PDB file of C-alpha atoms in Angstrom:
ATOM      1  CA  MET A1313      53.134 105.715  43.151  1.00  0.00           C
ATOM      2  CA  GLN A1314      49.687 104.274  42.455  1.00  0.00           C
ATOM      3  CA  ASP A1315      46.732 105.847  44.260  1.00  0.00           C
ATOM      4  CA  THR A1316      45.178 102.971  46.188  1.00  0.00           C
ATOM      5  CA  HIS A1317      41.752 104.539  46.334  1.00  0.00           C
ATOM      6  CA  THR A1318      41.074 105.205  42.671  1.00  0.00           C
ATOM      7  CA  ASN A1319      41.716 101.586  41.669  1.00  0.00           C
ATOM      8  CA  SER A1320      38.767  99.179  41.405  1.00  0.00           C
ATOM      9  CA  LEU A1321      39.512  97.642  44.799  1.00  0.00           C
ATOM     10  CA  GLY A1322      39.309 101.031  46.525  1.00  0.00           C
ATOM     11  CA  TRP A1323      35.892 101.537  45.004  1.00  0.00           C
ATOM     12  CA  LEU A1324      34.887  98.060  46.188  1.00  0.00           C
ATOM     13  CA  LEU A1325      36.022  98.803  49.754  1.00  0.00           C
ATOM     14  CA  ASP A1326      33.993 102.025  49.716  1.00  0.00           C
ATOM     15  CA  GLN A1327      30.946 100.174  48.473  1.00  0.00           C
ATOM     16  CA  GLU A1328      31.180  97.194  50.824  1.00  0.00           C
ATOM     17  CA  LEU A1329      32.614  98.726  54.003  1.00  0.00           C
ATOM     18  CA  GLY A1330      32.633 102.498  53.649  1.00  0.00           C
ATOM     19  CA  SER A1331      28.884 102.716  54.161  1.00  0.00           C
ATOM     20  CA  VAL A1332      28.702 100.327  57.130  1.00  0.00           C
ATOM     21  CA  GLU A1333      27.838 102.171  60.323  1.00  0.00           C
ATOM     22  CA  GLY A1334      30.814 102.241  62.662  1.00  0.00           C
ATOM     23  CA  VAL A1335      33.545 101.923  59.998  1.00  0.00           C
ATOM     24  CA  ARG A1336      35.998 104.831  60.056  1.00  0.00           C
ATOM     25  CA  TYR A1337      38.209 103.416  57.309  1.00  0.00           C
ATOM     26  CA  ALA A1338      39.294 100.145  55.751  1.00  0.00           C
ATOM     27  CA  VAL A1339      42.376  98.965  53.897  1.00  0.00           C
ATOM     28  CA  LEU A1340      43.265  95.923  51.847  1.00  0.00           C
ATOM     29  CA  MET A1341      46.902  94.887  52.006  1.00  0.00           C
ATOM     30  CA  SER A1342      49.353  92.105  51.309  1.00  0.00           C
ATOM     31  CA  SER A1343      50.165  89.975  54.332  1.00  0.00           C
ATOM     32  CA  ASP A1344      53.553  91.705  54.563  1.00  0.00           C
ATOM     33  CA  GLY A1345      51.950  95.154  54.809  1.00  0.00           C
ATOM     34  CA  LEU A1346      51.932  96.534  51.247  1.00  0.00           C
ATOM     35  CA  LEU A1347      48.810  98.666  50.758  1.00  0.00           C
ATOM     36  CA  LYS A1348      46.642  97.493  47.839  1.00  0.00           C
ATOM     37  CA  ALA A1349      43.454  99.526  48.334  1.00  0.00           C
ATOM     38  CA  ARG A1350      41.808 101.889  50.801  1.00  0.00           C
ATOM     39  CA  THR A1351      38.516 103.588  51.438  1.00  0.00           C
ATOM     40  CA  ALA A1352      38.169 107.292  50.629  1.00  0.00           C
ATOM     41  CA  THR A1353      38.101 108.032  54.365  1.00  0.00           C
ATOM     42  CA  ILE A1354      41.846 107.450  54.822  1.00  0.00           C
ATOM     43  CA  GLY A1355      44.601 109.140  52.837  1.00  0.00           C
ATOM     44  CA  GLN A1356      47.357 107.372  50.935  1.00  0.00           C
ATOM     45  CA  ASP A1357      50.121 108.020  53.500  1.00  0.00           C
ATOM     46  CA  ASP A1358      47.979 107.062  56.489  1.00  0.00           C
ATOM     47  CA  GLY A1359      46.712 104.029  54.582  1.00  0.00           C
ATOM     48  CA  GLU A1360      50.277 102.847  54.086  1.00  0.00           C
ATOM     49  CA  LYS A1361      51.047 103.358  57.786  1.00  0.00           C
ATOM     50  CA  PHE A1362      47.865 101.537  58.797  1.00  0.00           C
ATOM     51  CA  ALA A1363      48.739  98.614  56.499  1.00  0.00           C
ATOM     52  CA  ALA A1364      52.249  98.366  57.961  1.00  0.00           C
ATOM     53  CA  LEU A1365      50.949  98.518  61.536  1.00  0.00           C
ATOM     54  CA  THR A1366      48.350  95.887  60.774  1.00  0.00           C
ATOM     55  CA  ALA A1367      50.975  93.563  59.296  1.00  0.00           C
ATOM     56  CA  ALA A1368      53.054  93.909  62.464  1.00  0.00           C
ATOM     57  CA  LEU A1369      50.027  93.133  64.632  1.00  0.00           C
ATOM     58  CA  ARG A1370      49.206  90.140  62.450  1.00  0.00           C
ATOM     59  CA  ALA A1371      52.748  88.835  62.904  1.00  0.00           C
ATOM     60  CA  ALA A1372      52.259  89.071  66.671  1.00  0.00           C
ATOM     61  CA  GLY A1373      48.912  87.291  66.295  1.00  0.00           C
ATOM     62  CA  LYS A1374      50.532  84.483  64.332  1.00  0.00           C
ATOM     63  CA  ALA A1375      53.184  84.132  67.059  1.00  0.00           C
ATOM     64  CA  TRP A1376      50.388  83.987  69.642  1.00  0.00           C
ATOM     65  CA  ASP A1377      48.642  81.265  67.629  1.00  0.00           C
ATOM     66  CA  GLU A1378      51.812  79.194  67.341  1.00  0.00           C
ATOM     67  CA  PHE A1379      52.538  79.584  71.062  1.00  0.00           C
ATOM     68  CA  THR A1380      49.015  78.495  72.009  1.00  0.00           C
ATOM     69  CA  GLY A1381      48.832  75.444  69.777  1.00  0.00           C
ATOM     70  CA  GLY A1382      49.010  76.614  66.182  1.00  0.00           C
ATOM     71  CA  ALA A1383      45.473  75.797  65.078  1.00  0.00           C
ATOM     72  CA  GLY A1384      45.363  78.887  62.832  1.00  0.00           C
ATOM     73  CA  MET A1385      44.396  82.502  63.193  1.00  0.00           C
ATOM     74  CA  ARG A1386      41.043  83.728  61.876  1.00  0.00           C
ATOM     75  CA  GLN A1387      40.722  87.308  62.985  1.00  0.00           C
ATOM     76  CA  LEU A1388      42.676  89.839  64.987  1.00  0.00           C
ATOM     77  CA  LEU A1389      40.902  92.364  67.200  1.00  0.00           C
ATOM     78  CA  ILE A1390      42.574  95.189  69.041  1.00  0.00           C
ATOM     79  CA  GLU A1391      40.555  97.449  71.296  1.00  0.00           C
ATOM     80  CA  SER A1392      41.786 100.825  72.441  1.00  0.00           C
ATOM     81  CA  VAL A1393      39.992 103.570  74.335  1.00  0.00           C
ATOM     82  CA  GLY A1394      38.969 105.402  71.146  1.00  0.00           C
ATOM     83  CA  CYS A1395      38.338 102.647  68.607  1.00  0.00           C
ATOM     84  CA  ILE A1396      38.536  98.990  67.670  1.00  0.00           C
ATOM     85  CA  GLY A1397      40.678  97.475  64.934  1.00  0.00           C
ATOM     86  CA  LEU A1398      39.662  94.304  63.103  1.00  0.00           C
ATOM     87  CA  THR A1399      41.840  92.341  60.713  1.00  0.00           C
ATOM     88  CA  THR A1400      40.900  89.230  58.794  1.00  0.00           C
ATOM     89  CA  THR A1401      42.314  87.182  55.945  1.00  0.00           C
ATOM     90  CA  ALA A1402      40.739  88.286  52.674  1.00  0.00           C
ATOM     91  CA  ALA A1403      42.532  85.897  50.296  1.00  0.00           C
ATOM     92  CA  LYS A1404      45.894  84.196  49.872  1.00  0.00           C
ATOM     93  CA  ASN A1405      48.602  86.593  51.184  1.00  0.00           C
ATOM     94  CA  THR A1406      45.962  89.322  51.542  1.00  0.00           C
ATOM     95  CA  MET A1407      44.387  90.929  54.598  1.00  0.00           C
ATOM     96  CA  LEU A1408      41.499  93.284  55.177  1.00  0.00           C
ATOM     97  CA  SER A1409      41.680  95.679  58.112  1.00  0.00           C
ATOM     98  CA  VAL A1410      39.101  98.086  59.537  1.00  0.00           C
ATOM     99  CA  CYS A1411      39.284 100.838  62.129  1.00  0.00           C
ATOM    100  CA  THR A1412      35.982 101.685  63.816  1.00  0.00           C
ATOM    101  CA  THR A1413      34.557 105.106  64.577  1.00  0.00           C
ATOM    102  CA  GLY A1414      34.566 104.375  68.296  1.00  0.00           C
ATOM    103  CA  PRO A1415      34.690 101.694  70.985  1.00  0.00           C
ATOM    104  CA  ASP A1416      30.930 101.065  70.814  1.00  0.00           C
ATOM    105  CA  ALA A1417      30.832 100.149  67.122  1.00  0.00           C
ATOM    106  CA  ASP A1418      28.971  96.959  66.254  1.00  0.00           C
ATOM    107  CA  VAL A1419      31.952  94.643  65.802  1.00  0.00           C
ATOM    108  CA  GLY A1420      29.718  91.731  64.819  1.00  0.00           C
ATOM    109  CA  LEU A1421      28.120  93.689  61.984  1.00  0.00           C
ATOM    110  CA  ILE A1422      31.447  95.032  60.735  1.00  0.00           C
ATOM    111  CA  SER A1423      33.068  91.599  60.915  1.00  0.00           C
ATOM    112  CA  HIS A1424      30.128  90.137  58.997  1.00  0.00           C
ATOM    113  CA  HIS A1425      30.642  92.654  56.178  1.00  0.00           C
ATOM    114  CA  MET A1426      34.393  91.971  56.127  1.00  0.00           C
ATOM    115  CA  VAL A1427      33.877  88.215  55.803  1.00  0.00           C
ATOM    116  CA  ARG A1428      31.124  88.706  53.221  1.00  0.00           C
ATOM    117  CA  LEU A1429      33.450  90.819  51.072  1.00  0.00           C
ATOM    118  CA  ALA A1430      36.282  88.301  51.358  1.00  0.00           C
ATOM    119  CA  THR A1431      33.963  85.413  50.515  1.00  0.00           C
ATOM    120  CA  ARG A1432      32.295  87.194  47.597  1.00  0.00           C
ATOM    121  CA  VAL A1433      35.401  88.435  45.800  1.00  0.00           C
ATOM    122  CA  GLY A1434      38.304  86.739  47.561  1.00  0.00           C
ATOM    123  CA  HIS A1435      39.512  85.126  44.340  1.00  0.00           C
ATOM    124  CA  GLU A1436      40.096  88.640  42.935  1.00  0.00           C
ATOM    125  CA  LEU A1437      41.973  89.822  46.027  1.00  0.00           C
ATOM    126  CA  VAL A1438      44.855  87.297  45.972  1.00  0.00           C
ATOM    127  CA  THR A1439      48.326  88.770  46.362  1.00  0.00           C
ATOM    128  CA  GLU A1440      51.238  86.850  44.932  1.00  0.00           C
ATOM    129  CA  GLU A1441      53.984  86.291  47.459  1.00  0.00           C
ATOM    130  CA  ARG A1442      56.894  88.678  46.995  1.00  0.00           C
ATOM    131  CA  VAL A1443      60.293  87.040  46.647  1.00  0.00           C
ATOM    132  CA  PRO A1444      63.478  88.950  47.516  1.00  0.00           C
ATOM    133  CA  VAL A1445      65.694  89.819  44.512  1.00  0.00           C
ATOM    134  CA  ALA A1446      68.516  87.749  46.044  1.00  0.00           C
ATOM    135  CA  GLU A1447      66.223  84.712  45.795  1.00  0.00           C
ATOM    136  CA  GLY A1448      65.259  85.332  42.166  1.00  0.00           C
ATOM    137  CA  GLY A1449      62.432  87.838  42.669  1.00  0.00           C
ATOM    138  CA  SER A1450      61.775  90.977  40.636  1.00  0.00           C
ATOM    139  CA  SER A1451      63.355  94.283  41.629  1.00  0.00           C
ATOM    140  CA  ALA A1452      60.129  96.113  40.663  1.00  0.00           C
TER     141      ALA A1452
END
């Protein structure tokens, strides 16, 4: 299994989000929850779990959007007692998700850095849509 921190995207996440005050960790994933990159502050296994959870939350957000008129979803925010989670589209079939260090983190600042990263290098972050083997996709 590929280490999703030592790749160039993991380094980029560390550089762009890992140093932002209030960011506990960040992951880059396909829209169906496959981890592509992570900051050094989250391990591989937890990064994969976080990516899967984020994909499930995004699916719920898309259902919410469709139910309320279907104009499109920009960002997902979930606030719990201990932290805040932010998810945004980074590129085609690709999402960027951040967990904050606490509930008082500057969500505006963190969101700004997320959007800046996606805008700056979004063309490099594109994930090709995976097609099931039964529909002619690769088994790899």
